[in-house]
Amino acid sequence: MNVLIIEDDPMVEFIHRSYLEKMALFQIIYSAATVQDATALLSTKVVDLILLDIHLKDGNGLEILTKLRMDKTAHEVILITAANEAQSVKEGLHLGVIDYLIKPFTFERFKQSIELFKAKQQRLESTKINQETIDFLIKKAALSEELEKGRFCCKVLNLLSNKVE
């Protein structure tokens, strides 16, 4: 699996990259600091997950996300941003992000977000999906909010360990 970090702050990009390398789950970690660079990378590279900032120097990450959804791409997205306005959160959730992390955050919270991505990928690999899996996929946004508060970690780990029938 490959990941693209879209982040214009080099120090923040370095932190994201370090966390991803520590987890050792991705084959290639791409980076883009601008909307233009991100668009070019997405048109030529295979990317499974995008870590997306909203406030970029040359544009808005939500506009990138909107275009991805309009183009019906299969990229999964985790928003990682300082934008904590309710409208940004609503728009991100409406556009189907896996998770929404508000900077700053801990490695543990970052790891939980990546684990949500992995769980979704694993659960969607099956040819048939049971109701528990559908419930997990639909309710992931609510679980993400609880995870941010530090709750239900054990419940999520139990859900992750259940196999699709």
Short mmCIF file of C-alpha atoms in Angstrom, two decimals:
data_model
loop_
_atom_site.label_atom_id
_atom_site.label_comp_id
_atom_site.label_asym_id
_atom_site.label_seq_id
_atom_site.Cartn_x
_atom_site.Cartn_y
_atom_site.Cartn_z
CA MET A 1 0.00 0.00 0.00
CA ASN A 2 1.11 3.55 -0.75
CA VAL A 3 0.33 6.79 1.05
CA LEU A 4 0.46 10.45 0.02
CA ILE A 5 1.03 13.21 2.57
CA ILE A 6 -0.38 16.53 1.36
CA GLU A 7 1.08 19.05 3.80
CA ASP A 8 2.76 22.41 3.17
CA ASP A 9 4.64 22.64 6.48
CA PRO A 10 7.91 20.67 6.15
CA MET A 11 8.15 19.99 9.89
CA VAL A 12 4.60 18.59 10.04
CA GLU A 13 5.27 16.51 6.91
CA PHE A 14 8.39 15.14 8.63
CA ILE A 15 6.35 14.15 11.70
CA HIS A 16 3.70 12.40 9.58
CA ARG A 17 6.41 10.58 7.61
CA SER A 18 8.23 9.56 10.81
CA TYR A 19 5.02 8.16 12.30
CA LEU A 20 4.26 6.22 9.10
CA GLU A 21 7.80 4.84 8.95
CA LYS A 22 7.55 3.81 12.60
CA MET A 23 4.39 1.85 11.80
CA ALA A 24 6.03 0.22 8.73
CA LEU A 25 2.73 -0.46 6.92
CA PHE A 26 3.25 1.35 3.63
CA GLN A 27 5.55 0.49 0.74
CA ILE A 28 5.95 4.03 -0.57
CA ILE A 29 5.34 7.35 1.20
CA TYR A 30 4.87 10.23 -1.25
CA SER A 31 4.71 13.89 -0.25
CA ALA A 32 3.25 17.00 -1.86
CA ALA A 33 3.38 20.53 -0.47
CA THR A 34 0.99 22.11 -2.97
CA VAL A 35 -2.32 21.33 -4.65
CA GLN A 36 -0.52 21.31 -8.00
CA ASP A 37 2.09 18.77 -6.82
CA ALA A 38 -0.59 16.61 -5.23
CA THR A 39 -2.67 16.60 -8.41
CA ALA A 40 0.37 15.61 -10.47
CA LEU A 41 1.30 12.79 -8.09
CA LEU A 42 -2.26 11.47 -7.94
CA SER A 43 -2.45 11.34 -11.73
CA THR A 44 0.72 9.25 -12.07
CA LYS A 45 1.13 7.19 -8.88
CA VAL A 46 -0.91 4.48 -7.18
CA VAL A 47 -2.03 5.86 -3.81
CA ASP A 48 -4.26 4.03 -1.34
CA LEU A 49 -4.38 6.59 1.47
CA ILE A 50 -4.06 10.37 1.53
CA LEU A 51 -3.17 12.32 4.67
CA LEU A 52 -4.62 15.70 3.79
CA ASP A 53 -4.21 19.14 5.33
CA ILE A 54 -6.98 21.66 4.68
CA HIS A 55 -5.03 24.93 4.72
CA LEU A 56 -2.44 24.76 1.96
CA LYS A 57 -0.43 27.67 0.56
CA ASP A 58 -1.94 27.38 -2.90
CA GLY A 59 -5.41 26.08 -2.13
CA ASN A 60 -7.76 24.18 0.10
CA GLY A 61 -7.53 20.50 0.93
CA LEU A 62 -11.32 20.19 0.98
CA GLU A 63 -11.33 21.25 -2.67
CA ILE A 64 -8.89 18.42 -3.46
CA LEU A 65 -11.16 16.02 -1.58
CA THR A 66 -14.24 17.29 -3.41
CA LYS A 67 -12.53 16.76 -6.76
CA LEU A 68 -11.44 13.24 -5.77
CA ARG A 69 -15.04 12.36 -4.89
CA MET A 70 -16.42 13.94 -8.07
CA ASP A 71 -13.89 11.88 -10.07
CA LYS A 72 -15.03 8.78 -8.12
CA THR A 73 -11.49 7.80 -7.18
CA ALA A 74 -10.87 5.02 -4.68
CA HIS A 75 -8.49 7.02 -2.49
CA GLU A 76 -9.17 6.90 1.22
CA VAL A 77 -8.53 10.16 3.06
CA ILE A 78 -7.65 11.15 6.60
CA LEU A 79 -7.84 14.89 7.23
CA ILE A 80 -5.01 16.10 9.46
CA THR A 81 -5.38 19.81 10.04
CA ALA A 82 -5.56 22.70 12.44
CA ALA A 83 -8.99 23.54 11.00
CA ASN A 84 -11.43 22.87 13.82
CA GLU A 85 -14.39 24.83 12.49
CA ALA A 86 -17.60 22.81 12.58
CA GLN A 87 -18.22 23.48 8.88
CA SER A 88 -14.85 21.96 7.90
CA VAL A 89 -15.50 18.89 10.03
CA LYS A 90 -19.01 18.49 8.56
CA GLU A 91 -17.73 18.86 5.01
CA GLY A 92 -14.93 16.36 5.58
CA LEU A 93 -17.31 13.80 7.05
CA HIS A 94 -19.81 14.41 4.25
CA LEU A 95 -17.05 13.73 1.73
CA GLY A 96 -16.29 10.40 3.37
CA VAL A 97 -13.03 10.85 5.25
CA ILE A 98 -11.95 7.94 7.39
CA ASP A 99 -10.92 10.22 10.22
CA TYR A 100 -10.33 13.85 11.14
CA LEU A 101 -7.31 14.68 13.30
CA ILE A 102 -6.87 18.15 14.73
CA LYS A 103 -3.26 19.25 15.18
CA PRO A 104 -1.48 18.73 17.46
CA PHE A 105 -2.11 15.06 18.24
CA THR A 106 -0.22 12.15 19.76
CA PHE A 107 1.38 9.21 17.97
CA GLU A 108 -1.21 6.95 19.59
CA ARG A 109 -4.07 8.96 18.09
CA PHE A 110 -2.35 8.96 14.69
CA LYS A 111 -1.87 5.19 14.96
CA GLN A 112 -5.58 4.69 15.77
CA SER A 113 -6.48 6.61 12.63
CA ILE A 114 -4.22 4.47 10.45
CA GLU A 115 -5.66 1.36 12.12
CA LEU A 116 -9.17 2.51 11.17
CA PHE A 117 -7.97 2.75 7.56
CA LYS A 118 -6.44 -0.73 7.73
CA ALA A 119 -9.60 -2.19 9.28
CA LYS A 120 -11.77 -0.71 6.55
CA GLN A 121 -9.47 -2.05 3.84
CA GLN A 122 -9.46 -5.54 5.36
CA ARG A 123 -13.21 -5.64 5.85
CA LEU A 124 -13.89 -4.60 2.26
CA GLU A 125 -11.63 -7.31 0.79
CA SER A 126 -14.31 -9.97 1.26
CA THR A 127 -16.78 -10.80 -1.52
CA LYS A 128 -19.66 -10.77 0.97
CA ILE A 129 -20.06 -8.45 3.91
CA ASN A 130 -22.12 -9.12 7.03
CA GLN A 131 -24.22 -6.61 8.97
CA GLU A 132 -21.61 -6.17 11.70
CA THR A 133 -19.08 -5.07 9.09
CA ILE A 134 -21.54 -2.63 7.53
CA ASP A 135 -22.33 -1.24 10.97
CA PHE A 136 -18.61 -0.81 11.61
CA LEU A 137 -18.06 1.00 8.31
CA ILE A 138 -21.04 3.32 8.73
CA LYS A 139 -20.41 4.12 12.38
CA LYS A 140 -16.68 4.72 12.03
CA ALA A 141 -17.15 8.49 12.22
CA ALA A 142 -18.81 8.20 15.62
CA LEU A 143 -16.10 5.81 16.77
CA SER A 144 -13.44 8.25 15.60
CA GLU A 145 -14.93 10.96 17.82
CA GLU A 146 -14.90 8.60 20.78
CA LEU A 147 -11.33 7.53 20.00
CA GLU A 148 -10.25 11.14 20.08
CA LYS A 149 -11.70 11.35 23.58
CA GLY A 150 -9.80 8.16 24.46
CA ARG A 151 -12.89 5.96 24.79
CA PHE A 152 -13.93 2.65 23.28
CA CYS A 153 -10.37 1.69 22.30
CA CYS A 154 -10.97 -1.89 23.44
CA LYS A 155 -14.26 -2.04 21.53
CA VAL A 156 -12.54 -0.96 18.31
CA LEU A 157 -9.75 -3.47 18.81
CA ASN A 158 -12.38 -6.18 19.28
CA LEU A 159 -14.13 -5.08 16.08
CA LEU A 160 -10.83 -5.14 14.24
CA SER A 161 -10.13 -8.69 15.34
CA ASN A 162 -13.51 -10.05 14.19
CA LYS A 163 -13.42 -11.82 10.86
CA VAL A 164 -15.81 -11.20 8.02
CA GLU A 165 -18.00 -14.21 7.38
#
